[in-house]
Tab-separated table of C-alpha atoms and ligand atoms in Angstrom:
chain	number	residue	atom	x	y	z
A	1	UNK	CA	5.871	2.164	-18.665
A	2	UNK	CA	5.520	5.734	-17.412
A	3	UNK	CA	1.913	6.717	-16.931
A	4	UNK	CA	0.871	7.937	-20.372
A	5	UNK	CA	-1.553	10.627	-19.338
A	6	UNK	CA	-1.259	13.382	-16.797
A	7	UNK	CA	-2.616	12.820	-13.309
A	8	UNK	CA	-4.821	15.400	-11.698
A	9	UNK	CA	-4.276	16.645	-8.176
A	10	UNK	CA	-7.294	16.508	-5.895
A	11	UNK	CA	-7.847	17.542	-2.284
A	12	UNK	CA	-9.599	14.954	-0.113
A	13	UNK	CA	-11.888	15.767	2.822
A	14	UNK	CA	-9.192	15.545	5.527
A	15	UNK	CA	-7.072	18.103	3.724
A	16	UNK	CA	-4.680	15.567	2.208
A	17	UNK	CA	-3.976	15.489	-1.512
A	18	UNK	CA	-4.571	12.545	-3.792
A	19	UNK	CA	-4.423	11.985	-7.525
A	20	UNK	CA	-6.958	11.065	-10.143
A	21	UNK	CA	-6.045	8.581	-12.888
A	22	UNK	CA	-7.843	9.366	-16.151
A	23	UNK	CA	-6.610	6.010	-17.554
A	24	UNK	CA	-8.447	4.011	-14.944
A	25	UNK	CA	-11.036	6.705	-14.078
A	26	UNK	CA	-10.108	6.198	-10.414
A	27	UNK	CA	-8.792	8.189	-7.548
A	28	UNK	CA	-5.698	6.903	-5.691
A	29	UNK	CA	-7.380	7.270	-2.303
A	30	UNK	CA	-10.788	7.755	-0.727
A	31	UNK	CA	-12.121	11.273	-1.324
A	32	UNK	CA	-13.398	11.143	2.267
A	33	UNK	CA	-9.778	11.462	3.404
A	34	UNK	CA	-6.584	10.007	1.983
A	35	UNK	CA	-4.638	10.180	5.200
A	36	UNK	CA	-7.515	8.887	7.285
A	37	UNK	CA	-7.863	5.891	4.948
A	38	UNK	CA	-4.173	5.036	4.835
A	39	UNK	CA	-3.708	5.334	8.571
A	40	UNK	CA	-6.801	3.354	9.432
A	41	UNK	CA	-6.439	0.433	7.000
A	42	UNK	CA	-2.818	-0.052	6.101
A	43	UNK	CA	-1.115	1.219	9.232
A	44	UNK	CA	-3.790	0.642	11.916
A	45	UNK	CA	-5.030	-2.787	10.845
A	46	UNK	CA	-1.920	-3.997	9.012
A	47	UNK	CA	1.421	-2.769	10.233
A	48	UNK	CA	0.848	-1.515	13.758
A	49	UNK	CA	-0.364	-4.754	15.378
A	50	UNK	CA	2.577	-6.644	13.898
A	51	UNK	CA	5.091	-4.064	15.085
A	52	UNK	CA	3.570	-4.056	18.571
A	53	UNK	CA	4.018	-7.851	18.730
A	54	UNK	CA	7.399	-8.002	17.007
A	55	UNK	CA	10.732	-8.839	18.571
A	56	UNK	CA	12.679	-5.606	17.926
A	57	UNK	CA	15.525	-7.221	16.032
A	58	UNK	CA	13.442	-8.915	13.337
A	59	UNK	CA	12.376	-6.589	10.545
A	60	UNK	CA	8.739	-6.685	9.523
A	61	UNK	CA	8.522	-7.228	5.754
A	62	UNK	CA	5.878	-5.156	3.968
A	63	UNK	CA	4.811	-5.701	0.378
A	64	UNK	CA	2.668	-3.047	-1.278
A	65	UNK	CA	0.611	-3.636	-4.404
A	66	UNK	CA	0.606	-0.177	-5.981
A	67	UNK	CA	3.260	2.217	-4.556
A	68	UNK	CA	1.431	5.093	-6.309
A	69	UNK	CA	1.868	8.420	-4.463
A	70	UNK	CA	3.953	6.825	-1.694
A	71	UNK	CA	1.543	7.768	1.115
A	72	UNK	CA	1.443	4.287	2.659
A	73	UNK	CA	5.217	3.883	2.426
A	74	UNK	CA	5.715	7.310	4.083
A	75	UNK	CA	3.395	6.348	6.961
A	76	UNK	CA	5.135	3.006	7.393
A	77	UNK	CA	8.484	4.803	7.610
A	78	UNK	CA	7.050	7.197	10.211
A	79	UNK	CA	5.689	4.383	12.405
A	80	UNK	CA	8.894	2.330	12.154
A	81	UNK	CA	10.920	5.342	13.357
A	82	UNK	CA	8.404	6.210	16.108
A	83	UNK	CA	8.294	2.706	17.512
A	84	UNK	CA	11.996	2.095	16.801
A	85	UNK	CA	11.121	-1.163	15.094
A	86	UNK	CA	12.809	-2.269	11.890
A	87	UNK	CA	10.659	-2.392	8.773
A	88	UNK	CA	11.607	-3.456	5.265
A	89	UNK	CA	9.269	-2.180	2.592
A	90	UNK	CA	8.942	-3.272	-1.052
A	91	UNK	CA	6.317	-1.737	-3.318
A	92	UNK	CA	5.556	-2.559	-6.926
A	93	UNK	CA	4.230	0.037	-9.336
A	94	UNK	CA	3.371	-0.496	-12.974
A	95	UNK	CA	2.628	3.138	-13.893
A	96	UNK	CA	4.781	5.481	-11.779
A	97	UNK	CA	3.786	9.074	-11.203
A	98	UNK	CA	6.425	11.697	-12.104
A	99	UNK	CA	8.677	13.402	-9.566
A	100	UNK	CA	6.974	16.687	-10.516
A	101	UNK	CA	3.571	15.241	-9.563
A	102	UNK	CA	4.981	13.840	-6.333
A	103	UNK	CA	6.398	17.292	-5.486
A	104	UNK	CA	2.895	18.753	-5.487
A	105	UNK	CA	1.571	16.387	-2.800
A	106	UNK	CA	1.149	17.880	0.693
A	107	UNK	CA	1.931	14.644	2.566
A	108	UNK	CA	4.837	16.192	4.460
A	109	UNK	CA	2.693	18.840	6.120
A	110	UNK	CA	-0.227	16.492	6.634
A	111	UNK	CA	1.734	13.633	8.207
A	112	UNK	CA	4.624	15.471	9.847
A	113	UNK	CA	6.932	13.009	8.102
A	114	UNK	CA	9.608	14.305	5.757
A	115	UNK	CA	11.082	12.150	2.991
A	116	UNK	CA	8.426	11.784	0.290
A	117	UNK	CA	10.846	13.122	-2.324
A	118	UNK	CA	13.423	10.510	-1.254
A	119	UNK	CA	10.893	7.763	-1.901
A	120	UNK	CA	10.111	9.158	-5.372
A	121	UNK	CA	13.738	9.862	-6.311
A	122	UNK	CA	14.976	6.455	-5.206
A	123	UNK	CA	16.332	4.245	-7.964
A	124	UNK	CA	14.003	1.481	-9.027
A	125	UNK	CA	14.937	-2.059	-7.995
A	126	UNK	CA	17.528	-1.012	-5.404
A	127	UNK	CA	17.200	-1.313	-1.652
A	128	UNK	CA	17.726	1.999	0.197
A	129	UNK	CA	18.417	2.373	3.888
A	130	UNK	CA	16.411	5.553	4.704
A	131	UNK	CA	16.728	5.494	8.463
A	132	UNK	CA	17.889	3.239	11.304
A	133	UNK	CA	14.514	1.522	11.105
A	134	UNK	CA	13.304	1.832	7.537
A	135	UNK	CA	14.659	0.087	4.428
A	136	UNK	CA	12.839	0.838	1.202
A	137	UNK	CA	12.645	-0.573	-2.288
A	138	UNK	CA	10.250	0.036	-5.148
A	139	UNK	CA	10.090	-2.084	-8.311
A	140	UNK	CA	8.817	-0.804	-11.635
A	141	UNK	CA	6.783	-3.843	-12.545
A	142	UNK	CA	3.309	-5.260	-12.533
A	143	UNK	CA	2.172	-7.413	-9.655
A	144	UNK	CA	1.733	-10.254	-12.118
A	145	UNK	CA	5.423	-10.091	-13.160
A	146	UNK	CA	6.786	-9.623	-9.614
A	147	UNK	CA	9.108	-12.389	-8.413
A	148	UNK	CA	9.392	-12.429	-4.596
A	149	UNK	CA	12.585	-13.303	-2.767
A	150	UNK	CA	11.168	-13.389	0.775
A	151	UNK	CA	7.901	-14.122	2.558
A	152	UNK	CA	6.038	-10.965	3.574
A	153	UNK	CA	4.479	-10.326	6.974
A	154	UNK	CA	1.931	-7.834	5.676
A	155	UNK	CA	0.538	-7.038	2.268
A	156	UNK	CA	-0.797	-3.526	1.645
A	157	UNK	CA	-3.257	-4.406	-1.114
A	158	UNK	CA	-3.970	-1.015	-2.646
A	159	UNK	CA	-4.993	-1.696	-6.217
A	160	UNK	CA	-7.572	0.401	-8.041
A	161	UNK	CA	-11.099	-0.806	-7.424
A	162	UNK	CA	-12.393	-4.199	-8.581
A	163	UNK	CA	-14.630	-2.553	-11.169
A	164	UNK	CA	-11.628	-0.853	-12.802
A	165	UNK	CA	-9.088	-3.701	-12.580
A	166	UNK	CA	-10.979	-6.935	-11.933
A	167	UNK	CA	-7.935	-9.083	-12.774
A	168	UNK	CA	-6.194	-7.771	-9.631
A	169	UNK	CA	-8.999	-8.999	-7.368
A	170	UNK	CA	-9.345	-12.528	-8.733
A	171	UNK	CA	-8.671	-15.810	-6.935
A	172	UNK	CA	-5.711	-16.490	-9.241
A	173	UNK	CA	-4.051	-13.172	-8.351
A	174	UNK	CA	-4.705	-13.612	-4.635
A	175	UNK	CA	-3.240	-17.129	-4.859
A	176	UNK	CA	-0.077	-15.593	-6.323
A	177	UNK	CA	0.024	-13.140	-3.400
A	178	UNK	CA	-0.784	-15.872	-0.850
A	179	UNK	CA	2.266	-17.823	-2.036
A	180	UNK	CA	4.558	-15.003	-0.777
A	181	UNK	CA	2.647	-14.167	2.417
A	182	UNK	CA	3.921	-15.728	5.649
A	183	UNK	CA	1.393	-18.038	7.334
A	184	UNK	CA	-0.261	-15.864	9.983
A	185	UNK	CA	0.620	-12.735	7.996
A	186	UNK	CA	-1.939	-10.117	6.968
A	187	UNK	CA	-3.347	-8.772	3.734
A	188	UNK	CA	-5.161	-5.483	4.339
A	189	UNK	CA	-7.358	-3.756	1.811
A	190	UNK	CA	-10.174	-1.245	1.521
A	191	UNK	CA	-12.539	-3.419	-0.524
A	192	UNK	CA	-14.948	-5.662	1.345
A	193	UNK	CA	-16.994	-6.678	-1.702
A	194	UNK	CA	-18.431	-10.186	-1.437
A	195	UNK	CA	-16.570	-11.341	-4.570
A	196	UNK	CA	-13.275	-10.040	-3.158
A	197	UNK	CA	-13.809	-11.815	0.177
A	198	UNK	CA	-14.684	-15.081	-1.571
A	199	UNK	CA	-11.627	-14.846	-3.844
A	200	UNK	CA	-9.394	-14.249	-0.792
A	201	UNK	CA	-10.891	-17.230	1.025
A	202	UNK	CA	-10.444	-19.492	-1.996
A	203	UNK	CA	-6.806	-18.361	-2.241
A	204	UNK	CA	-6.037	-19.408	1.310
A	205	UNK	CA	-6.864	-16.447	3.552
A	206	UNK	CA	-9.283	-16.233	6.513
A	207	UNK	CA	-11.179	-12.996	6.028
A	208	UNK	CA	-11.915	-10.592	8.888
A	209	UNK	CA	-14.230	-7.644	8.399
A	210	UNK	CA	-13.349	-4.510	10.382
A	211	UNK	CA	-15.075	-1.133	10.663
A	212	UNK	CA	-13.804	1.223	8.022
A	213	UNK	CA	-12.461	4.785	8.320
A	214	UNK	CA	-15.044	7.554	8.680
A	215	UNK	CA	-18.375	6.508	7.234
A	216	UNK	CA	-17.041	3.466	5.379
A	217	UNK	CA	-18.785	0.469	6.895
A	218	UNK	CA	-16.268	-2.329	6.417
A	219	UNK	CA	-12.729	-3.003	5.318
A	220	UNK	CA	-10.846	-6.268	5.204
A	221	UNK	CA	-7.939	-7.808	6.990
A	222	UNK	CA	-7.258	-11.299	5.653
A	223	UNK	CA	-5.008	-13.669	7.572
A	224	UNK	CA	-2.878	-16.161	5.597
A	225	UNK	CA	-3.753	-19.695	6.706
B	301	SAM	C1	-5.157	2.913	-5.583
B	301	SAM	S1	-3.702	3.392	-6.431
B	301	SAM	C2	-2.368	3.339	-5.287
B	301	SAM	C3	-2.350	3.978	-4.085
B	301	SAM	C4	-1.015	4.035	-3.431
B	301	SAM	N1	-0.859	2.968	-2.503
B	301	SAM	C5	-0.941	5.378	-2.825
B	301	SAM	O1	-0.917	5.511	-1.580
B	301	SAM	O2	-0.860	6.327	-3.600
B	301	SAM	C6	-3.281	1.893	-7.320
B	301	SAM	C7	-1.879	1.868	-7.880
B	301	SAM	O3	-1.639	0.585	-8.530
B	301	SAM	C8	-0.912	0.826	-9.724
B	301	SAM	N2	-1.141	-0.325	-10.581
B	301	SAM	C9	-2.187	-0.537	-11.446
B	301	SAM	N3	-2.073	-1.787	-12.000
B	301	SAM	C10	-0.959	-2.345	-11.504
B	301	SAM	C11	-0.357	-3.621	-11.657
B	301	SAM	N4	-0.860	-4.552	-12.486
B	301	SAM	N5	0.785	-3.877	-10.977
B	301	SAM	C12	1.323	-2.939	-10.159
B	301	SAM	N6	0.764	-1.717	-9.955
B	301	SAM	C13	-0.344	-1.434	-10.621
B	301	SAM	C14	-1.477	2.123	-10.237
B	301	SAM	O4	-0.640	2.743	-11.171
B	301	SAM	C15	-1.623	2.935	-8.935
B	301	SAM	O5	-0.443	3.592	-8.601
């Protein structure tokens, strides 16, 4: 299931790299700034509030739909270490990028966090303790085939856009995700399309709209009811 066609490296407006997928005709991040987007949505609205409220001994469980370049995982690792709060991360990825492509990404310089190559070299399907506060696992599978073993506190929902992969933004798929999201837990995503919000609501989430990064008007944090 390796990605059949080569990805193309792009530079986004905040100086952070991203990739283009010719298969889906999609970029992996906002061209207005990959780091700005990841920090604002997945870390700022998703992980950080939970870590601030968390009892230090209980790991926060993150599930990511679409590990991709690893930027969100790297930022989660950075925050866990900075706040000295345990985080357990599991990302699924159906079409992994190659280690050579990952080696081109400038995330280390941009974030100040080393370790991107460790994320990409890690064996699939095996939990890795990467620091005192960060435990990491990636699974080479589709979201649809993923079988959860725990309830997750926060879902980083980072699929390609609804126009490119509508099946990943449907009520049925969100119901599958809702089933492994802890009540009170968050699903954070960049798409605030009306159809996405309605599908989330029908699947058992209360939808909050929040200001987006940069010029993006709105993004979504959905709370599992
Ligand atoms: C928007 S990009 C990911 C961005 C990623 N979070 C990052 O920071 O690079 C979407 C990712 O979802 C993956 N993907 C597409 N369909 C999938 C599926 N059905 N299940 C799991 N991953 C999928 C793509 O290969 C791609 O890596």
